[in-house]
PDB file of C-alpha atoms in Angstrom:
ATOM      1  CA  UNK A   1      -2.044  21.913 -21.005  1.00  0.00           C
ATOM      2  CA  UNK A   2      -2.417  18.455 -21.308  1.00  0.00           C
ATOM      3  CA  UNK A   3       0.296  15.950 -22.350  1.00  0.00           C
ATOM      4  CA  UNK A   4      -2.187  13.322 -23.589  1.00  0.00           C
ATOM      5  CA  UNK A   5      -5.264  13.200 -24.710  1.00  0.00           C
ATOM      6  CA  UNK A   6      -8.379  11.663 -22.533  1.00  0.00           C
ATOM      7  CA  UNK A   7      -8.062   8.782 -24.862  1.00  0.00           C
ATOM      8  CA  UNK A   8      -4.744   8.257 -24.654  1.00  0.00           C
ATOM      9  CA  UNK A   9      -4.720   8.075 -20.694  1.00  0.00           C
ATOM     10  CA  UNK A  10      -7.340   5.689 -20.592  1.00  0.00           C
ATOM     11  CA  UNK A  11      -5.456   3.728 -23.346  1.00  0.00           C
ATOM     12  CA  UNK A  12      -2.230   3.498 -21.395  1.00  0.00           C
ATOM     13  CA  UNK A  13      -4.543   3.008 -18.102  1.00  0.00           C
ATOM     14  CA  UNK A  14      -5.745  -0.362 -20.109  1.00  0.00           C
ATOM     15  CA  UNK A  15      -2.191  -1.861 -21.222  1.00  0.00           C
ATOM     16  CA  UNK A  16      -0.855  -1.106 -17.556  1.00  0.00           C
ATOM     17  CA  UNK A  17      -3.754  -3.425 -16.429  1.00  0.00           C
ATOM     18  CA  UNK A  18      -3.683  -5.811 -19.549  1.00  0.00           C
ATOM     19  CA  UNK A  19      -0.216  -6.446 -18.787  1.00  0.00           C
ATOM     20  CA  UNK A  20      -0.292  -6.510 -15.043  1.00  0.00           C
ATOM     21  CA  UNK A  21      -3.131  -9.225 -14.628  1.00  0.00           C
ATOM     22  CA  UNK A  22      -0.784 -12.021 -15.445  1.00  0.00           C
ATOM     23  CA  UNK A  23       1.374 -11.540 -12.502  1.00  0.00           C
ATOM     24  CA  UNK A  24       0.656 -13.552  -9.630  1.00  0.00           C
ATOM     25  CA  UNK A  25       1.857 -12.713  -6.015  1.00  0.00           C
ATOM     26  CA  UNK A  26       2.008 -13.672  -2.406  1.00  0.00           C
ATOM     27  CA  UNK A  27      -0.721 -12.588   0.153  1.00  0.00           C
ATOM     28  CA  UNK A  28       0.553 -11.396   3.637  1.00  0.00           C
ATOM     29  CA  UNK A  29       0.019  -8.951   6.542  1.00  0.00           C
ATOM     30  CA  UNK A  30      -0.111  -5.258   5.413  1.00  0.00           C
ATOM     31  CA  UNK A  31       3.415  -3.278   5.640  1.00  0.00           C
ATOM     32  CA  UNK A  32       3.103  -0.277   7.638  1.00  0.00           C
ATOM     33  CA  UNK A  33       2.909   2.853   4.622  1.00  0.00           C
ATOM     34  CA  UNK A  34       1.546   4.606   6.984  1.00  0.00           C
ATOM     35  CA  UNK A  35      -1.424   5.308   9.692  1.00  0.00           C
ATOM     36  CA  UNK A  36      -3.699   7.000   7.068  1.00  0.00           C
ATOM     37  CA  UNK A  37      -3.396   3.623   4.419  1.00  0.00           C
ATOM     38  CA  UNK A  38      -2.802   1.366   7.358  1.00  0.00           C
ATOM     39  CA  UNK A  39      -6.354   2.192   8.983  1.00  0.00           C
ATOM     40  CA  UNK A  40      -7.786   2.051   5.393  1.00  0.00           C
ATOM     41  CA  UNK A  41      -6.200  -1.577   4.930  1.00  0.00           C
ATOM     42  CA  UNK A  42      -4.643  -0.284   2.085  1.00  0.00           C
ATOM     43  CA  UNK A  43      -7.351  -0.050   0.283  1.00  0.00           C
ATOM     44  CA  UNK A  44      -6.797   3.889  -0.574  1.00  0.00           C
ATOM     45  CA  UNK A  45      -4.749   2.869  -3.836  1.00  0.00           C
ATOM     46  CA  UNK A  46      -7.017   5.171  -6.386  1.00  0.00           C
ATOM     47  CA  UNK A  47      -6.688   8.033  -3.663  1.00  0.00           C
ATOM     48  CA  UNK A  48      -5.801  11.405  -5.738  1.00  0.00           C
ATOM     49  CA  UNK A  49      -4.240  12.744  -1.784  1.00  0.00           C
ATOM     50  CA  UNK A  50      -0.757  13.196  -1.130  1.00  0.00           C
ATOM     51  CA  UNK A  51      -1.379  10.232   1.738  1.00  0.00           C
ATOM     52  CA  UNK A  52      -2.084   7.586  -0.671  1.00  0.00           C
ATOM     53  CA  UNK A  53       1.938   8.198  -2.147  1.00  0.00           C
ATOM     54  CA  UNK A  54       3.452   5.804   0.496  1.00  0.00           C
ATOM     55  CA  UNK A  55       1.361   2.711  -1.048  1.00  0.00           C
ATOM     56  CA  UNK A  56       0.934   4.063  -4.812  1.00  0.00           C
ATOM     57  CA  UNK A  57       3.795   6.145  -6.179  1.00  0.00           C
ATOM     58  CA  UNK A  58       1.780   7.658  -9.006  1.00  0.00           C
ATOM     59  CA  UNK A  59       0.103   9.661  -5.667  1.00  0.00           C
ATOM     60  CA  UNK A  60       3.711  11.182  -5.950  1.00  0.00           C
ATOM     61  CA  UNK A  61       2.947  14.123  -8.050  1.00  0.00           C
ATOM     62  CA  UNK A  62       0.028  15.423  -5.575  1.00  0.00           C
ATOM     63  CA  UNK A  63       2.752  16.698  -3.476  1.00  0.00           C
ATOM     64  CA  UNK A  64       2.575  20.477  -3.697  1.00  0.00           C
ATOM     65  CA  UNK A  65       5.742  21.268  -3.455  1.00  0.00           C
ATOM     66  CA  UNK A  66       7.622  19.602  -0.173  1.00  0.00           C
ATOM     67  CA  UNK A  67       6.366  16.414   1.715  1.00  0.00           C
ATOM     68  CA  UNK A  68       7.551  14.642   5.051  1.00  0.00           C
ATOM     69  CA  UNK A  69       6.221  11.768   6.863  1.00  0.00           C
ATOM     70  CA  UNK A  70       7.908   9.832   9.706  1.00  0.00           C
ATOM     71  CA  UNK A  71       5.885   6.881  11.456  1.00  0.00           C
ATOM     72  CA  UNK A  72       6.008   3.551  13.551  1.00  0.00           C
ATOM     73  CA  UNK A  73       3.770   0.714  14.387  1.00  0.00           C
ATOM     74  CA  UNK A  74       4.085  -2.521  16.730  1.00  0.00           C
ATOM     75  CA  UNK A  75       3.040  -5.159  15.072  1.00  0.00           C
ATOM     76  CA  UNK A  76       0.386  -7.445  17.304  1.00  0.00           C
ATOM     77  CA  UNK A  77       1.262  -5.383  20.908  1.00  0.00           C
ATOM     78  CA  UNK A  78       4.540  -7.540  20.596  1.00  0.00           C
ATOM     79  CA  UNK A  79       7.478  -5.478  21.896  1.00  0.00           C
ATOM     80  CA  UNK A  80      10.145  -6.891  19.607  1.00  0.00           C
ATOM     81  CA  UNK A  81       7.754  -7.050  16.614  1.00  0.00           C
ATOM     82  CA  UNK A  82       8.313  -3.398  15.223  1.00  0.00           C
ATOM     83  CA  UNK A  83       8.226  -1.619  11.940  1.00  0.00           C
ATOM     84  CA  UNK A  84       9.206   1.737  10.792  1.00  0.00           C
ATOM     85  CA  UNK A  85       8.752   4.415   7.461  1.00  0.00           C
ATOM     86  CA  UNK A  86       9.747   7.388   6.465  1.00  0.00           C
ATOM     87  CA  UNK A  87       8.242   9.167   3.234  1.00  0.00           C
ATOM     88  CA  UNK A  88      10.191  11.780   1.697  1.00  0.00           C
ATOM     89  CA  UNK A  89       8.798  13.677  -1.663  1.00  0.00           C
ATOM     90  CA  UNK A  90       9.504  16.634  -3.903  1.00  0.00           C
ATOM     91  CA  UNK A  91       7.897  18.463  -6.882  1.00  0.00           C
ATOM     92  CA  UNK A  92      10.845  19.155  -9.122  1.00  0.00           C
ATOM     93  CA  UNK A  93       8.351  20.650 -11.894  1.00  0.00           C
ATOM     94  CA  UNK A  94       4.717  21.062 -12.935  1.00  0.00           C
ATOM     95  CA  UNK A  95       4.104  17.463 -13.838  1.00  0.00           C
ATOM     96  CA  UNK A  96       7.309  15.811 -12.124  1.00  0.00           C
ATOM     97  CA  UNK A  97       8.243  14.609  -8.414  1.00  0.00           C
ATOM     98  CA  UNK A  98      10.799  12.927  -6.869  1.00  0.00           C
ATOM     99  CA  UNK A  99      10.349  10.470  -3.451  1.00  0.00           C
ATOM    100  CA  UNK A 100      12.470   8.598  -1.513  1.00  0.00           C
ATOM    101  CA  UNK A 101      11.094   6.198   1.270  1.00  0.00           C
ATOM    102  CA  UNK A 102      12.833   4.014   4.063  1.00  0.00           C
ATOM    103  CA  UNK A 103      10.487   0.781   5.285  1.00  0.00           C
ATOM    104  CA  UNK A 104      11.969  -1.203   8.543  1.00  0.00           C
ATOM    105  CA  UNK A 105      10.555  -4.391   9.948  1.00  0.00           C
ATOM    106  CA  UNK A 106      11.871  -6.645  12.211  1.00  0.00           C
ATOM    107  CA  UNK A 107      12.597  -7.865  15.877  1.00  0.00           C
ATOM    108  CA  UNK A 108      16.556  -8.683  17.792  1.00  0.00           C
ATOM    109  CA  UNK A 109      17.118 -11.818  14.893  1.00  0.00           C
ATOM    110  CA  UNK A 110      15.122 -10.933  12.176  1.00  0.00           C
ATOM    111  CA  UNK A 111      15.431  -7.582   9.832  1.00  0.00           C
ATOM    112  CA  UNK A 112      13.775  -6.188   6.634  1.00  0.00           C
ATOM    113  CA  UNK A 113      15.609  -2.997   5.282  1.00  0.00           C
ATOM    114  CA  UNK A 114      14.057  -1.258   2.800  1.00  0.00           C
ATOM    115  CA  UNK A 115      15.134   1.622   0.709  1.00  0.00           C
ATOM    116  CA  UNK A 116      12.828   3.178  -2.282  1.00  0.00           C
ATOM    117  CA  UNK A 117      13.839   5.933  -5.232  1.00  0.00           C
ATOM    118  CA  UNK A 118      10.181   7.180  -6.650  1.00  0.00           C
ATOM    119  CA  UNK A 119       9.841   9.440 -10.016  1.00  0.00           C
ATOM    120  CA  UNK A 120       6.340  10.063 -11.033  1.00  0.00           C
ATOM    121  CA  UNK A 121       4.783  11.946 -13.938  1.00  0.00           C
ATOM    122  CA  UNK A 122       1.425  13.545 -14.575  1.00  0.00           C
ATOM    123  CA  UNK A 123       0.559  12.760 -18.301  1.00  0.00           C
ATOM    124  CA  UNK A 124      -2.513  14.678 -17.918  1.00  0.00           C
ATOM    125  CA  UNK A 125      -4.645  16.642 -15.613  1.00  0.00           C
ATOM    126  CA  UNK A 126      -6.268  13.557 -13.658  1.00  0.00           C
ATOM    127  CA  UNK A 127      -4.163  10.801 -14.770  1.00  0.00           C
ATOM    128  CA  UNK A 128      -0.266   9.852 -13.482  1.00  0.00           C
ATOM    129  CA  UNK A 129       2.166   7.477 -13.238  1.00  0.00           C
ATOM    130  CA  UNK A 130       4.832   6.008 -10.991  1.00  0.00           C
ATOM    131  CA  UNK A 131       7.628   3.959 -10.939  1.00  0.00           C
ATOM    132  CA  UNK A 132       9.516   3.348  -7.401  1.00  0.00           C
ATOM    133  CA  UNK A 133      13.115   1.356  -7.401  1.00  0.00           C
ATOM    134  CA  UNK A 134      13.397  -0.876  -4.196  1.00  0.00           C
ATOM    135  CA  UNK A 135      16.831  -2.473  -2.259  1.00  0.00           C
ATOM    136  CA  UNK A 136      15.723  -4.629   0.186  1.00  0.00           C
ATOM    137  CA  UNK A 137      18.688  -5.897   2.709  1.00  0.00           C
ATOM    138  CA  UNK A 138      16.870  -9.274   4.989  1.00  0.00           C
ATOM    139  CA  UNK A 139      19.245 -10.301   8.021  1.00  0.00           C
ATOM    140  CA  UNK A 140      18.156 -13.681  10.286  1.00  0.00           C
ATOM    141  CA  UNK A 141      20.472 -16.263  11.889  1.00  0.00           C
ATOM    142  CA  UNK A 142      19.039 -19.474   9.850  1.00  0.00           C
ATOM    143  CA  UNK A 143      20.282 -17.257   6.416  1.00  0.00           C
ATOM    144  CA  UNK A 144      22.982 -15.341   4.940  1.00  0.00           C
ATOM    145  CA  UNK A 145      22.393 -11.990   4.189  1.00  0.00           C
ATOM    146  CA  UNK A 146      20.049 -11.633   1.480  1.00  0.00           C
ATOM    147  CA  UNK A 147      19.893  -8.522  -1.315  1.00  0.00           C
ATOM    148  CA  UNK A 148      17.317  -7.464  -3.728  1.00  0.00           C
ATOM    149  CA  UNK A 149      16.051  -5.636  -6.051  1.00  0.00           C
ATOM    150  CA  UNK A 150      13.253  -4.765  -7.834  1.00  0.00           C
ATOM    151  CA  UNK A 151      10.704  -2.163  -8.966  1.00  0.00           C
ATOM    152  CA  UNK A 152       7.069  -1.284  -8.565  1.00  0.00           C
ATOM    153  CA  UNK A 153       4.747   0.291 -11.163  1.00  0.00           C
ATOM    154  CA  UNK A 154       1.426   2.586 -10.035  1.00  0.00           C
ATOM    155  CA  UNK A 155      -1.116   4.547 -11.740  1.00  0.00           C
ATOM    156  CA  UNK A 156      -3.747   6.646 -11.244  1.00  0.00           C
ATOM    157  CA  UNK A 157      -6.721   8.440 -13.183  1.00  0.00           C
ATOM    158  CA  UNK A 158      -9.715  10.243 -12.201  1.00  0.00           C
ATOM    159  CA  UNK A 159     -12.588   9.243 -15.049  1.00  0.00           C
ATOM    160  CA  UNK A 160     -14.714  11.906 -13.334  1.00  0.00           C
ATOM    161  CA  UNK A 161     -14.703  14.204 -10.049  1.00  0.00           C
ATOM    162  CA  UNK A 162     -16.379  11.335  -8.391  1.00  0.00           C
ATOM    163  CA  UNK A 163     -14.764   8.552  -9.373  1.00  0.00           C
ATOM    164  CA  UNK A 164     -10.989   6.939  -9.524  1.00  0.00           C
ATOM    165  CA  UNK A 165      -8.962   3.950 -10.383  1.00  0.00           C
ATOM    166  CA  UNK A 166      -5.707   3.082  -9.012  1.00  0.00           C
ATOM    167  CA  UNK A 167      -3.079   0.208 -10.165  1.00  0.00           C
ATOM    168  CA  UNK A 168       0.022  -0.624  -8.183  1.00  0.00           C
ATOM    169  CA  UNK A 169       2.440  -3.327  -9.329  1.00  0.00           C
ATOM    170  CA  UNK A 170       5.379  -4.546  -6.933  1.00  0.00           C
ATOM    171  CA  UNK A 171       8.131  -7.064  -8.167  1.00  0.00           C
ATOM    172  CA  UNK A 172       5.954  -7.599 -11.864  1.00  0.00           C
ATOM    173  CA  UNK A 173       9.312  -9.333 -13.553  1.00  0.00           C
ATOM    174  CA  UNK A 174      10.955 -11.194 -10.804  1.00  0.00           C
ATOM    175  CA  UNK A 175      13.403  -8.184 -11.166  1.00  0.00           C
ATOM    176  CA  UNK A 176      17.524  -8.721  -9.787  1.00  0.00           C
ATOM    177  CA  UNK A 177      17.701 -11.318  -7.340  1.00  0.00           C
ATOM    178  CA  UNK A 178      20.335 -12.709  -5.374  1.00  0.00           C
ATOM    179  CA  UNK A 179      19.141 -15.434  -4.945  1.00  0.00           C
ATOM    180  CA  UNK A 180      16.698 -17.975  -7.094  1.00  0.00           C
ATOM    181  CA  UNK A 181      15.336 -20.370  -4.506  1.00  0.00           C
ATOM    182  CA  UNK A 182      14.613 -17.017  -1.996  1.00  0.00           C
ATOM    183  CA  UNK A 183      12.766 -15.114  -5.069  1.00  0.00           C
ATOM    184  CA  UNK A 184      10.739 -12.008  -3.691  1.00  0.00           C
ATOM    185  CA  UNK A 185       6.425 -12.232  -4.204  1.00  0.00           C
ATOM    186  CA  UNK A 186       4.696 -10.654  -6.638  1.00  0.00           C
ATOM    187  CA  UNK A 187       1.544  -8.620  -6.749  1.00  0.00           C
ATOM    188  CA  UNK A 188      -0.459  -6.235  -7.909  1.00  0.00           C
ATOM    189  CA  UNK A 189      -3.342  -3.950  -6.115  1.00  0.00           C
ATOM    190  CA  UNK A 190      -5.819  -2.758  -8.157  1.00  0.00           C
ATOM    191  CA  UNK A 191      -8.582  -0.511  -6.142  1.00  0.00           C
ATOM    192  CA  UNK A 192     -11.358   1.795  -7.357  1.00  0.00           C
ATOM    193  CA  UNK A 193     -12.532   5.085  -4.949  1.00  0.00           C
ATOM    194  CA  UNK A 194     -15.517   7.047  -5.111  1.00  0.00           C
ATOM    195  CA  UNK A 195     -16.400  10.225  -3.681  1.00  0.00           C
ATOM    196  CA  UNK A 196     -19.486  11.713  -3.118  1.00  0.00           C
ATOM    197  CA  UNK A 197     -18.729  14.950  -0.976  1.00  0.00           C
ATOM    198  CA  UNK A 198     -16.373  16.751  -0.237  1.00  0.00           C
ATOM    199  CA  UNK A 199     -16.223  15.257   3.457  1.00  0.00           C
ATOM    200  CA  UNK A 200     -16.945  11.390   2.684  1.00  0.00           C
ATOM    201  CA  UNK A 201     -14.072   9.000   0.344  1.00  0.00           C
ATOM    202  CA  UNK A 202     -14.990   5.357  -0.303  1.00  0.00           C
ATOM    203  CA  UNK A 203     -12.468   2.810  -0.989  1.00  0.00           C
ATOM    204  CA  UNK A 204     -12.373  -0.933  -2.331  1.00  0.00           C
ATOM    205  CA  UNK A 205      -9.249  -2.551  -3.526  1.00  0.00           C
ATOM    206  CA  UNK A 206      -8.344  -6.295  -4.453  1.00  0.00           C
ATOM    207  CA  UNK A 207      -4.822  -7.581  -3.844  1.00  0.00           C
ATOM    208  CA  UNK A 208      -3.653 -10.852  -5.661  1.00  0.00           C
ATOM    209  CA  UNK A 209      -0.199 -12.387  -4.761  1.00  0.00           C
ATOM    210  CA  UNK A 210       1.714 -15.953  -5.084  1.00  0.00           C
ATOM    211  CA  UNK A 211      -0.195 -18.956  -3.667  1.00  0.00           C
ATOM    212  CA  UNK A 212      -2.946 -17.121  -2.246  1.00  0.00           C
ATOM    213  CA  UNK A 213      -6.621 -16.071  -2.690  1.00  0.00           C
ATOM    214  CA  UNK A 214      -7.337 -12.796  -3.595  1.00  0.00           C
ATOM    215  CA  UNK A 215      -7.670 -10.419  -0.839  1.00  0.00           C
ATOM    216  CA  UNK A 216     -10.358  -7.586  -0.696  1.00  0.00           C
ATOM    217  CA  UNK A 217     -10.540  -4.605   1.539  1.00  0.00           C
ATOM    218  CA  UNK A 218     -12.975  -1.734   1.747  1.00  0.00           C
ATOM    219  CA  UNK A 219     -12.691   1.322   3.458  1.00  0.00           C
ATOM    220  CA  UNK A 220     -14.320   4.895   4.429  1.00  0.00           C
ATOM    221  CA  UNK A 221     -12.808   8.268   5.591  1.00  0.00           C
ATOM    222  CA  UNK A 222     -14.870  10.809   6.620  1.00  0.00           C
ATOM    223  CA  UNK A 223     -13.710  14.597   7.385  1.00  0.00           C
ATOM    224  CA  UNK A 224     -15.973  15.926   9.866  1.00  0.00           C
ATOM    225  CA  UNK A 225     -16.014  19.804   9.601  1.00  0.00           C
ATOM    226  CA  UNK A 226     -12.347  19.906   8.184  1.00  0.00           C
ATOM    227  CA  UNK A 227     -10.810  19.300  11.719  1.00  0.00           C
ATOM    228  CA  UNK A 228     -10.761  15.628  12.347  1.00  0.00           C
ATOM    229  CA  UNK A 229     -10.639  12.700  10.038  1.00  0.00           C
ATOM    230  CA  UNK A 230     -11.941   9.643  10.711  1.00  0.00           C
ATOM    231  CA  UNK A 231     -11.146   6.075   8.530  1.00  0.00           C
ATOM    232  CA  UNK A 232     -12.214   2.924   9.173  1.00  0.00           C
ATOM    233  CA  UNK A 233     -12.114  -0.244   6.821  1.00  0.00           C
ATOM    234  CA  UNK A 234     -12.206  -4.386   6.418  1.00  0.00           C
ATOM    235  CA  UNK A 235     -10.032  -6.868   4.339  1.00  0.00           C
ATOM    236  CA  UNK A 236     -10.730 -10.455   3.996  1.00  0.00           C
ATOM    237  CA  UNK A 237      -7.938 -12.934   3.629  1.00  0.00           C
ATOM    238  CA  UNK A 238      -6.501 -12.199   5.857  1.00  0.00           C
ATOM    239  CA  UNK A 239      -9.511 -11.098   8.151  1.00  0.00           C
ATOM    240  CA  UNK A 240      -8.126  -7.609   9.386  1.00  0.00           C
ATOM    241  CA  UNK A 241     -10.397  -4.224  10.779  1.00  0.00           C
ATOM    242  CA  UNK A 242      -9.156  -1.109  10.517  1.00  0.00           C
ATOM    243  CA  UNK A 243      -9.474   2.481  12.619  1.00  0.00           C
ATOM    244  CA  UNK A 244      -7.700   5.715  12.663  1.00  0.00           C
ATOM    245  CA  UNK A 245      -8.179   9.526  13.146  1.00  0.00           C
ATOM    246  CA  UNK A 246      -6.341  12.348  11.996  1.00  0.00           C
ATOM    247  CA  UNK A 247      -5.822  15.472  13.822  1.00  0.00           C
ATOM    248  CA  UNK A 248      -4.139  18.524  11.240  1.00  0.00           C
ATOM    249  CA  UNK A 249      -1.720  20.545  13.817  1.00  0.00           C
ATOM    250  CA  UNK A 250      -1.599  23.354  11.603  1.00  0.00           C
ATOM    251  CA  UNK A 251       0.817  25.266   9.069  1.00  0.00           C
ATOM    252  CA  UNK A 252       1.134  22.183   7.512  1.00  0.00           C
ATOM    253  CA  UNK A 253       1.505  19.661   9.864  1.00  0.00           C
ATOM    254  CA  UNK A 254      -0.759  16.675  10.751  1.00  0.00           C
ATOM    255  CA  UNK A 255      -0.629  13.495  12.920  1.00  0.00           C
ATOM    256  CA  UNK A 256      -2.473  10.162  11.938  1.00  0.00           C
ATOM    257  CA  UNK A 257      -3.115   7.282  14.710  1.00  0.00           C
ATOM    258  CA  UNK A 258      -3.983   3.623  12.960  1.00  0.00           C
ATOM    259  CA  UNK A 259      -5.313   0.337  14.831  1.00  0.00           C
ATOM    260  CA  UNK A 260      -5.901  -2.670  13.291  1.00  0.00           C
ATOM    261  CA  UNK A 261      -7.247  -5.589  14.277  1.00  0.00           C
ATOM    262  CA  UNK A 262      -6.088  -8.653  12.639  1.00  0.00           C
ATOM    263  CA  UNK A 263      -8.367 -11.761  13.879  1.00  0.00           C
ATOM    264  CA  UNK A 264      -5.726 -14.123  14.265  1.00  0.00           C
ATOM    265  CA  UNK A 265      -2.801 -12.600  15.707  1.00  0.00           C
ATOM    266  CA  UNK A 266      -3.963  -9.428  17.493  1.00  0.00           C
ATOM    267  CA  UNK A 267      -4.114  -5.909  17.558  1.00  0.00           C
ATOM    268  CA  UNK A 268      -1.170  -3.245  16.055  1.00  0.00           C
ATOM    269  CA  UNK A 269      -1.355   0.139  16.729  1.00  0.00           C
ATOM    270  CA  UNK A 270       0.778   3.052  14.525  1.00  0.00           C
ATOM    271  CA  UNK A 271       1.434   6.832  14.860  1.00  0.00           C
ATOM    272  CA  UNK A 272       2.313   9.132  11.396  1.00  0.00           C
ATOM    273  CA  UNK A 273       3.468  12.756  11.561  1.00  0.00           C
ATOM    274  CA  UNK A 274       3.246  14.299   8.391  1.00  0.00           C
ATOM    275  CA  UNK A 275       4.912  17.621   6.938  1.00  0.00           C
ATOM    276  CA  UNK A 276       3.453  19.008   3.667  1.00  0.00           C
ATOM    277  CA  UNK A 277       4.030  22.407   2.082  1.00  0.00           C
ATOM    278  CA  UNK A 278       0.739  24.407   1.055  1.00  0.00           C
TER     279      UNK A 278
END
């Protein structure tokens, strides 16, 4: 049974994006989410999977019942260059799920601690929202220890099997700061996926942030025979390609391996292993 309408969805769908497309943001170098969103350049952000929860936290509610994901990536083949994240996520009841989700980057002077709280809700039978609670702890010798916090907003809704929109907001207010002159970016993703078959999922997302051009990535995954998935994908400012294949393990279990190529400052391979309850 539906908690809203068709209408209604769509309706809340268009103030979400009304009121999102006056932020501004910073562009930078994708965060690790994970390998599956990593090889798609995070471009995934309409994707009804549970994979797509790490980067949208309306995805939060596709969780059957019990989700786990643990995963690393070196950032440009640099040794001391490292990041880290762990997804946690729970369906507390039909149309309700709880996440938490632990994000580490940094090298021997500088650190980025991040800790998220997600709730998401299913207003309907395609459509959903999210709302994720960041700290954020930063560490480097130039700089006192800096503390943060703020919020990001996602939603989802498929208009048809076919077709689906995706909206994720992170810091939309400027939310909690310690500190003015070290304020965090803002952004907001805003992607559209299609799917054809079964087997084949096409992506395209745009990213907009402070004092940068918008950023546009595209991406494919492709399930061949139900065994092995393969993604690849593109984003433009910054100029980064994408690869990755995932291998399911069984009774639940799956591991995802990401490269990307970033045409500047090199190449950073990632691993994901993934828990998920049928």
């Amino acid at each position: 049974m539906f908690i809203f309408g068709s209408g209604m969805r769509v309706l809340i769908l268009s103030i979400i994006i009304g009121w999102a497309g006056f932020i501004q943001g910073q562009n930078g170098i994708n965060i690790f989410n994970n390998s599956v969103s990593t090889s798609l350049n995070n471009s995934n952000v309409a994707d009804p999977g549970v994979k797509a929860l790490s980067l949208n936290p309306a995805a939060l509610v596709q969780v059957s019942k019990l989700y786990i994901s643990v995963g690393a990536q070196q950032s440009f083949l640099i040794s001391d260059i490292n990041q880290g994240n762990f997804d946690f996520a729970y369906r507390i009841k039909k149309n309700h799920a709880l996440g938490l989700q632990l994000y580490y980057n940094g090298n021997k002077t500088f650190n980025e601690i991040k800790a998220s709280l997600g709730y998401a809700l299913q207003l309907a039978d395609q459509t959903s929202l999210g709302l994720r609670l960041h700290g954020i702890v930063v560490t480097s010798p130039e700089n006192k220890k800096e503390l943060s916090a703020t919020f990001s907003l996602g939603a989802q809704t498929q208009l048809s099997p076919q077709f689906g929109v995706g909206l994720v907001t992170f810091n939309p207010v400027g939310f909690f700061r310690s500190n003015e002159s070290n304020d965090l970016t803002h952004s907001i993703q805003l992607g559209v996926g299609y799917f054809p078959a079964e087997y084949l999922r096409l992506y395209l997302s745009g990213i907009l942030d402070d004092g940068h051009p918008l950023s546009v990535a595209g991406g494919i995954a492709y399930n061949i025979n139900q065994k092995v998935f393969l993604y690849l994908s593109a984003r433009a400012n910054p100029g980064i390609i994408g690869l990755g294949i995932g291998i399911p393990l069984g009774k639940g279990s799956s591991i995802d391996l990401s490269g990307t190529q970033h045409l500047q400052l090199g190449f950073s391979p990632g691993a994901t292993y993934t828990y998920s309850t049928p």
